[in-house]
PDB file of C-alpha atoms in Angstrom:
ATOM      1  CA  UNK A   1      38.477 147.838 146.486  1.00  0.00           C
ATOM      2  CA  UNK A   2      39.295 144.514 144.920  1.00  0.00           C
ATOM      3  CA  UNK A   3      38.986 141.248 146.770  1.00  0.00           C
ATOM      4  CA  UNK A   4      42.144 139.217 147.171  1.00  0.00           C
ATOM      5  CA  UNK A   5      41.936 135.958 145.355  1.00  0.00           C
ATOM      6  CA  UNK A   6      43.081 132.809 147.060  1.00  0.00           C
ATOM      7  CA  UNK A   7      45.976 131.430 144.895  1.00  0.00           C
ATOM      8  CA  UNK A   8      44.792 127.924 145.567  1.00  0.00           C
ATOM      9  CA  UNK A   9      41.291 128.627 144.289  1.00  0.00           C
ATOM     10  CA  UNK A  10      40.592 127.607 140.704  1.00  0.00           C
ATOM     11  CA  UNK A  11      40.185 130.370 138.144  1.00  0.00           C
ATOM     12  CA  UNK A  12      36.602 130.426 136.855  1.00  0.00           C
ATOM     13  CA  UNK A  13      36.360 128.750 133.445  1.00  0.00           C
ATOM     14  CA  UNK A  14      39.883 127.229 133.624  1.00  0.00           C
ATOM     15  CA  UNK A  15      40.431 123.506 133.234  1.00  0.00           C
ATOM     16  CA  UNK A  16      42.689 121.790 135.674  1.00  0.00           C
ATOM     17  CA  UNK A  17      45.719 119.976 134.156  1.00  0.00           C
ATOM     18  CA  UNK A  18      45.846 116.359 135.183  1.00  0.00           C
ATOM     19  CA  UNK A  19      49.132 115.344 136.722  1.00  0.00           C
ATOM     20  CA  UNK A  20      51.048 112.691 134.816  1.00  0.00           C
ATOM     21  CA  UNK A  21      52.062 109.685 136.837  1.00  0.00           C
ATOM     22  CA  UNK A  22      55.658 109.993 137.904  1.00  0.00           C
ATOM     23  CA  UNK A  23      55.967 113.635 136.803  1.00  0.00           C
ATOM     24  CA  UNK A  24      57.187 115.917 139.587  1.00  0.00           C
ATOM     25  CA  UNK A  25      55.023 118.873 140.357  1.00  0.00           C
ATOM     26  CA  UNK A  26      56.337 122.409 140.015  1.00  0.00           C
ATOM     27  CA  UNK A  27      58.658 123.354 142.819  1.00  0.00           C
ATOM     28  CA  UNK A  28      59.114 119.755 143.944  1.00  0.00           C
ATOM     29  CA  UNK A  29      62.563 118.537 144.889  1.00  0.00           C
ATOM     30  CA  UNK A  30      64.254 116.370 142.152  1.00  0.00           C
ATOM     31  CA  UNK A  31      63.945 112.703 142.821  1.00  0.00           C
ATOM     32  CA  UNK A  32      66.809 110.201 142.759  1.00  0.00           C
ATOM     33  CA  UNK A  33      65.439 108.771 139.504  1.00  0.00           C
ATOM     34  CA  UNK A  34      65.555 112.166 137.805  1.00  0.00           C
ATOM     35  CA  UNK A  35      69.112 112.789 139.019  1.00  0.00           C
ATOM     36  CA  UNK A  36      70.288 109.466 137.584  1.00  0.00           C
ATOM     37  CA  UNK A  37      68.570 110.238 134.308  1.00  0.00           C
ATOM     38  CA  UNK A  38      70.347 113.579 134.092  1.00  0.00           C
ATOM     39  CA  UNK A  39      73.703 112.001 134.789  1.00  0.00           C
ATOM     40  CA  UNK A  40      73.118 109.389 132.150  1.00  0.00           C
ATOM     41  CA  UNK A  41      72.058 112.059 129.697  1.00  0.00           C
ATOM     42  CA  UNK A  42      75.201 114.084 130.394  1.00  0.00           C
ATOM     43  CA  UNK A  43      77.440 111.032 130.043  1.00  0.00           C
ATOM     44  CA  UNK A  44      75.727 110.051 126.812  1.00  0.00           C
ATOM     45  CA  UNK A  45      76.150 113.562 125.436  1.00  0.00           C
ATOM     46  CA  UNK A  46      79.885 113.480 126.164  1.00  0.00           C
ATOM     47  CA  UNK A  47      80.259 110.119 124.430  1.00  0.00           C
ATOM     48  CA  UNK A  48      78.358 111.266 121.359  1.00  0.00           C
ATOM     49  CA  UNK A  49      80.338 114.518 121.176  1.00  0.00           C
ATOM     50  CA  UNK A  50      83.630 112.643 121.487  1.00  0.00           C
ATOM     51  CA  UNK A  51      82.571 110.205 118.801  1.00  0.00           C
ATOM     52  CA  UNK A  52      81.619 113.032 116.461  1.00  0.00           C
ATOM     53  CA  UNK A  53      84.998 114.723 116.895  1.00  0.00           C
ATOM     54  CA  UNK A  54      87.102 111.576 116.578  1.00  0.00           C
ATOM     55  CA  UNK A  55      85.072 109.968 113.801  1.00  0.00           C
ATOM     56  CA  UNK A  56      84.145 106.895 115.829  1.00  0.00           C
ATOM     57  CA  UNK A  57      81.178 104.774 114.906  1.00  0.00           C
ATOM     58  CA  UNK A  58      78.167 105.407 117.123  1.00  0.00           C
ATOM     59  CA  UNK A  59      77.040 101.887 116.387  1.00  0.00           C
ATOM     60  CA  UNK A  60      80.325 100.599 117.757  1.00  0.00           C
ATOM     61  CA  UNK A  61      79.900 102.684 120.894  1.00  0.00           C
ATOM     62  CA  UNK A  62      76.366 101.479 121.400  1.00  0.00           C
ATOM     63  CA  UNK A  63      77.403  97.849 121.073  1.00  0.00           C
ATOM     64  CA  UNK A  64      80.454  98.126 123.298  1.00  0.00           C
ATOM     65  CA  UNK A  65      80.135  97.992 127.029  1.00  0.00           C
ATOM     66  CA  UNK A  66      82.017  97.230 130.171  1.00  0.00           C
ATOM     67  CA  UNK A  67      81.161  93.558 129.836  1.00  0.00           C
ATOM     68  CA  UNK A  68      82.104  93.284 126.151  1.00  0.00           C
ATOM     69  CA  UNK A  69      85.113  91.010 125.593  1.00  0.00           C
ATOM     70  CA  UNK A  70      88.285  92.652 124.302  1.00  0.00           C
ATOM     71  CA  UNK A  71      89.191  91.894 120.703  1.00  0.00           C
ATOM     72  CA  UNK A  72      91.806  89.205 120.263  1.00  0.00           C
ATOM     73  CA  UNK A  73      94.755  90.944 118.611  1.00  0.00           C
ATOM     74  CA  UNK A  74      97.271  88.099 118.979  1.00  0.00           C
ATOM     75  CA  UNK A  75      99.019  86.550 115.996  1.00  0.00           C
ATOM     76  CA  UNK A  76     101.914  84.207 115.330  1.00  0.00           C
ATOM     77  CA  UNK A  77     104.481  85.085 112.677  1.00  0.00           C
ATOM     78  CA  UNK A  78     107.373  83.120 111.259  1.00  0.00           C
ATOM     79  CA  UNK A  79     110.186  85.342 110.110  1.00  0.00           C
ATOM     80  CA  UNK A  80     113.639  84.789 108.677  1.00  0.00           C
ATOM     81  CA  UNK A  81     115.721  87.637 110.058  1.00  0.00           C
ATOM     82  CA  UNK A  82     119.337  87.953 108.959  1.00  0.00           C
ATOM     83  CA  UNK A  83     119.306  84.274 107.983  1.00  0.00           C
ATOM     84  CA  UNK A  84     117.905  83.039 111.303  1.00  0.00           C
ATOM     85  CA  UNK A  85     114.357  81.745 111.647  1.00  0.00           C
ATOM     86  CA  UNK A  86     112.134  83.022 114.413  1.00  0.00           C
ATOM     87  CA  UNK A  87     108.571  82.234 115.431  1.00  0.00           C
ATOM     88  CA  UNK A  88     106.978  84.962 117.509  1.00  0.00           C
ATOM     89  CA  UNK A  89     103.670  85.585 119.212  1.00  0.00           C
ATOM     90  CA  UNK A  90     102.852  89.241 118.621  1.00  0.00           C
ATOM     91  CA  UNK A  91     100.101  91.768 118.792  1.00  0.00           C
ATOM     92  CA  UNK A  92      98.612  91.787 115.294  1.00  0.00           C
ATOM     93  CA  UNK A  93      98.839  95.588 115.314  1.00  0.00           C
ATOM     94  CA  UNK A  94     102.615  95.654 115.948  1.00  0.00           C
ATOM     95  CA  UNK A  95     104.865  97.254 113.375  1.00  0.00           C
ATOM     96  CA  UNK A  96     107.823  95.340 112.011  1.00  0.00           C
ATOM     97  CA  UNK A  97     110.085  97.963 113.577  1.00  0.00           C
ATOM     98  CA  UNK A  98     108.697  97.375 117.063  1.00  0.00           C
ATOM     99  CA  UNK A  99     108.987  93.600 116.738  1.00  0.00           C
ATOM    100  CA  UNK A 100     112.593  93.867 115.554  1.00  0.00           C
ATOM    101  CA  UNK A 101     113.584  96.243 118.322  1.00  0.00           C
ATOM    102  CA  UNK A 102     111.525  95.022 121.270  1.00  0.00           C
ATOM    103  CA  UNK A 103     111.203  91.277 120.725  1.00  0.00           C
ATOM    104  CA  UNK A 104     114.305  90.390 118.702  1.00  0.00           C
ATOM    105  CA  UNK A 105     116.544  93.060 120.289  1.00  0.00           C
ATOM    106  CA  UNK A 106     117.757  94.211 116.877  1.00  0.00           C
ATOM    107  CA  UNK A 107     118.035  97.909 117.611  1.00  0.00           C
ATOM    108  CA  UNK A 108     120.020  98.917 114.532  1.00  0.00           C
ATOM    109  CA  UNK A 109     116.861 100.101 112.780  1.00  0.00           C
ATOM    110  CA  UNK A 110     115.980 103.364 114.494  1.00  0.00           C
ATOM    111  CA  UNK A 111     112.622 104.836 115.385  1.00  0.00           C
ATOM    112  CA  UNK A 112     112.821 108.366 114.104  1.00  0.00           C
ATOM    113  CA  UNK A 113     109.547 109.939 112.991  1.00  0.00           C
ATOM    114  CA  UNK A 114     107.479 106.722 113.210  1.00  0.00           C
ATOM    115  CA  UNK A 115     105.531 108.045 110.200  1.00  0.00           C
ATOM    116  CA  UNK A 116     107.655 106.752 107.305  1.00  0.00           C
ATOM    117  CA  UNK A 117     109.110 110.166 106.545  1.00  0.00           C
ATOM    118  CA  UNK A 118     112.728 110.006 107.749  1.00  0.00           C
ATOM    119  CA  UNK A 119     113.998 106.582 106.623  1.00  0.00           C
ATOM    120  CA  UNK A 120     115.835 105.821 109.868  1.00  0.00           C
ATOM    121  CA  UNK A 121     113.955 102.513 110.164  1.00  0.00           C
ATOM    122  CA  UNK A 122     114.797 101.213 106.666  1.00  0.00           C
ATOM    123  CA  UNK A 123     115.281  97.444 106.376  1.00  0.00           C
ATOM    124  CA  UNK A 124     115.135  95.002 103.475  1.00  0.00           C
ATOM    125  CA  UNK A 125     112.066  92.814 103.048  1.00  0.00           C
ATOM    126  CA  UNK A 126     112.703  90.079 100.462  1.00  0.00           C
ATOM    127  CA  UNK A 127     115.550  92.240  99.177  1.00  0.00           C
ATOM    128  CA  UNK A 128     113.523  95.420  98.809  1.00  0.00           C
ATOM    129  CA  UNK A 129     113.812  98.384 101.137  1.00  0.00           C
ATOM    130  CA  UNK A 130     110.819  99.221 103.300  1.00  0.00           C
ATOM    131  CA  UNK A 131     110.041 101.628 106.093  1.00  0.00           C
ATOM    132  CA  UNK A 132     109.633  99.132 108.913  1.00  0.00           C
ATOM    133  CA  UNK A 133     107.636 101.609 111.019  1.00  0.00           C
ATOM    134  CA  UNK A 134     104.861 101.515 108.407  1.00  0.00           C
ATOM    135  CA  UNK A 135     105.054  97.765 107.779  1.00  0.00           C
ATOM    136  CA  UNK A 136     102.926  95.510 109.951  1.00  0.00           C
ATOM    137  CA  UNK A 137     104.855  92.552 111.305  1.00  0.00           C
ATOM    138  CA  UNK A 138     102.127  90.202 110.073  1.00  0.00           C
ATOM    139  CA  UNK A 139     102.899  91.388 106.539  1.00  0.00           C
ATOM    140  CA  UNK A 140     106.389  89.932 106.916  1.00  0.00           C
ATOM    141  CA  UNK A 141     105.142  86.471 107.871  1.00  0.00           C
ATOM    142  CA  UNK A 142     107.124  83.852 105.960  1.00  0.00           C
ATOM    143  CA  UNK A 143     109.408  86.432 104.362  1.00  0.00           C
ATOM    144  CA  UNK A 144     113.105  87.291 104.652  1.00  0.00           C
ATOM    145  CA  UNK A 145     114.218  90.389 106.498  1.00  0.00           C
ATOM    146  CA  UNK A 146     117.675  91.921 106.526  1.00  0.00           C
ATOM    147  CA  UNK A 147     118.637  94.592 109.026  1.00  0.00           C
ATOM    148  CA  UNK A 148     121.886  96.496 109.418  1.00  0.00           C
ATOM    149  CA  UNK A 149     123.038  93.785 111.861  1.00  0.00           C
ATOM    150  CA  UNK A 150     122.867  91.181 109.094  1.00  0.00           C
ATOM    151  CA  UNK A 151     124.395  93.181 106.266  1.00  0.00           C
ATOM    152  CA  UNK A 152     127.857  91.717 106.871  1.00  0.00           C
ATOM    153  CA  UNK A 153     129.071  88.543 108.656  1.00  0.00           C
ATOM    154  CA  UNK A 154     129.739  88.916 112.358  1.00  0.00           C
ATOM    155  CA  UNK A 155     133.351  87.775 112.042  1.00  0.00           C
ATOM    156  CA  UNK A 156     133.886  88.901 108.461  1.00  0.00           C
ATOM    157  CA  UNK A 157     134.711  92.161 106.719  1.00  0.00           C
ATOM    158  CA  UNK A 158     132.281  95.027 106.621  1.00  0.00           C
ATOM    159  CA  UNK A 159     129.888  95.357 103.721  1.00  0.00           C
ATOM    160  CA  UNK A 160     131.364  97.633 100.999  1.00  0.00           C
ATOM    161  CA  UNK A 161     128.736 100.275 101.726  1.00  0.00           C
ATOM    162  CA  UNK A 162     129.512 100.238 105.439  1.00  0.00           C
ATOM    163  CA  UNK A 163     133.206 100.605 104.709  1.00  0.00           C
ATOM    164  CA  UNK A 164     132.554 103.408 102.235  1.00  0.00           C
ATOM    165  CA  UNK A 165     130.530 105.337 104.817  1.00  0.00           C
ATOM    166  CA  UNK A 166     133.489 105.091 107.198  1.00  0.00           C
ATOM    167  CA  UNK A 167     136.073 106.026 104.558  1.00  0.00           C
ATOM    168  CA  UNK A 168     134.057 109.028 103.356  1.00  0.00           C
ATOM    169  CA  UNK A 169     133.082 110.104 106.878  1.00  0.00           C
ATOM    170  CA  UNK A 170     129.445 109.963 105.761  1.00  0.00           C
ATOM    171  CA  UNK A 171     128.005 110.332 109.246  1.00  0.00           C
ATOM    172  CA  UNK A 172     127.958 112.686 112.173  1.00  0.00           C
ATOM    173  CA  UNK A 173     125.633 111.778 115.034  1.00  0.00           C
ATOM    174  CA  UNK A 174     125.059 108.365 113.420  1.00  0.00           C
ATOM    175  CA  UNK A 175     121.373 108.044 114.284  1.00  0.00           C
ATOM    176  CA  UNK A 176     120.225 107.905 110.661  1.00  0.00           C
ATOM    177  CA  UNK A 177     123.266 105.937 109.438  1.00  0.00           C
ATOM    178  CA  UNK A 178     121.796 102.386 109.596  1.00  0.00           C
ATOM    179  CA  UNK A 179     118.803 103.463 107.556  1.00  0.00           C
ATOM    180  CA  UNK A 180     121.015 105.430 105.170  1.00  0.00           C
ATOM    181  CA  UNK A 181     123.228 102.394 104.553  1.00  0.00           C
ATOM    182  CA  UNK A 182     120.324  99.999 104.029  1.00  0.00           C
ATOM    183  CA  UNK A 183     118.684 102.437 101.612  1.00  0.00           C
ATOM    184  CA  UNK A 184     121.998 103.034  99.825  1.00  0.00           C
ATOM    185  CA  UNK A 185     122.557  99.304  99.252  1.00  0.00           C
ATOM    186  CA  UNK A 186     119.050  98.994  97.843  1.00  0.00           C
ATOM    187  CA  UNK A 187     119.558 102.090  95.704  1.00  0.00           C
ATOM    188  CA  UNK A 188     122.583 100.505  94.032  1.00  0.00           C
ATOM    189  CA  UNK A 189     120.977  97.081  93.612  1.00  0.00           C
ATOM    190  CA  UNK A 190     117.900  98.678  92.077  1.00  0.00           C
ATOM    191  CA  UNK A 191     120.135 100.224  89.421  1.00  0.00           C
ATOM    192  CA  UNK A 192     119.532 103.781  90.572  1.00  0.00           C
ATOM    193  CA  UNK A 193     123.110 104.848  91.245  1.00  0.00           C
ATOM    194  CA  UNK A 194     124.053 105.825  87.700  1.00  0.00           C
ATOM    195  CA  UNK A 195     124.537 109.513  88.456  1.00  0.00           C
ATOM    196  CA  UNK A 196     124.691 111.921  91.364  1.00  0.00           C
ATOM    197  CA  UNK A 197     121.244 113.269  90.460  1.00  0.00           C
ATOM    198  CA  UNK A 198     119.774 109.773  90.371  1.00  0.00           C
ATOM    199  CA  UNK A 199     121.292 108.876  93.734  1.00  0.00           C
ATOM    200  CA  UNK A 200     119.921 112.054  95.307  1.00  0.00           C
ATOM    201  CA  UNK A 201     116.470 111.292  93.926  1.00  0.00           C
ATOM    202  CA  UNK A 202     116.345 107.693  95.149  1.00  0.00           C
ATOM    203  CA  UNK A 203     117.880 108.542  98.533  1.00  0.00           C
ATOM    204  CA  UNK A 204     115.538 111.491  99.131  1.00  0.00           C
ATOM    205  CA  UNK A 205     113.405 109.450 101.530  1.00  0.00           C
ATOM    206  CA  UNK A 206     116.286 109.238 104.011  1.00  0.00           C
ATOM    207  CA  UNK A 207     116.884 112.377 106.016  1.00  0.00           C
ATOM    208  CA  UNK A 208     120.124 113.366 107.718  1.00  0.00           C
ATOM    209  CA  UNK A 209     119.514 116.110 110.235  1.00  0.00           C
ATOM    210  CA  UNK A 210     123.266 116.682 110.532  1.00  0.00           C
ATOM    211  CA  UNK A 211     123.490 117.452 106.804  1.00  0.00           C
ATOM    212  CA  UNK A 212     126.067 114.854 105.777  1.00  0.00           C
ATOM    213  CA  UNK A 213     124.544 114.529 102.305  1.00  0.00           C
ATOM    214  CA  UNK A 214     127.697 115.280 100.218  1.00  0.00           C
ATOM    215  CA  UNK A 215     129.659 112.580 102.074  1.00  0.00           C
ATOM    216  CA  UNK A 216     126.758 110.112 101.796  1.00  0.00           C
ATOM    217  CA  UNK A 217     126.661 110.700  98.041  1.00  0.00           C
ATOM    218  CA  UNK A 218     130.422 110.150  97.816  1.00  0.00           C
ATOM    219  CA  UNK A 219     130.165 106.924  99.815  1.00  0.00           C
ATOM    220  CA  UNK A 220     127.470 105.512  97.543  1.00  0.00           C
ATOM    221  CA  UNK A 221     129.433 106.388  94.432  1.00  0.00           C
ATOM    222  CA  UNK A 222     132.526 104.719  95.894  1.00  0.00           C
ATOM    223  CA  UNK A 223     130.741 101.502  96.912  1.00  0.00           C
ATOM    224  CA  UNK A 224     128.492 101.143  93.870  1.00  0.00           C
ATOM    225  CA  UNK A 225     131.012  99.340  91.611  1.00  0.00           C
ATOM    226  CA  UNK A 226     131.549  96.642  94.247  1.00  0.00           C
ATOM    227  CA  UNK A 227     127.845  96.126  94.912  1.00  0.00           C
ATOM    228  CA  UNK A 228     126.370  96.226  91.409  1.00  0.00           C
ATOM    229  CA  UNK A 229     125.337  92.777  90.275  1.00  0.00           C
ATOM    230  CA  UNK A 230     125.405  91.286  93.779  1.00  0.00           C
TER     231      UNK A 230
END
């Protein structure tokens, strides 16, 4: 019959393991310090995982904290819009489209895709057409901008391209029409309205979800003789 061994008695020949200062013994309740450490570890793991997925810089995360000052994104731009000068304080990250619509209240340029794929936001920058949703407002500093509102005088006749769009019924819902007209004027002035195929090619960046393309083509062909050379 075997003797029962007292669990607390040391095993003969075994060396006792010294306890490390601050290390909880087996079966001990977790201390407040260990709970905080686990929370911090979990939070840090989430941050690192998020950074890995989104492509953020870990160095930037490590250096940023609750007490870090926010970056100063303010800028001042001086624009000439439709012949009028304007000086604006803007967020340096603002697109030209947002500044035109939200600060200057020129809502003719439309926000369609906001990715430069539909052409609804087309305006002229120093006479050349641009997608204003992809153009930073700071890039237009000191430059001339023309929107659909400034294409013809307020009290004067319509621009030939505007009139041609009306005469040819080159619109349906009208949402894309300002961008279509601004792109069409630029297409003619660039010398790219020599044929129907050429017009289609150089107007391909402007989408009409209503499908008014045949009438848009007819309008450009009708207005081109009046605009060429202007």
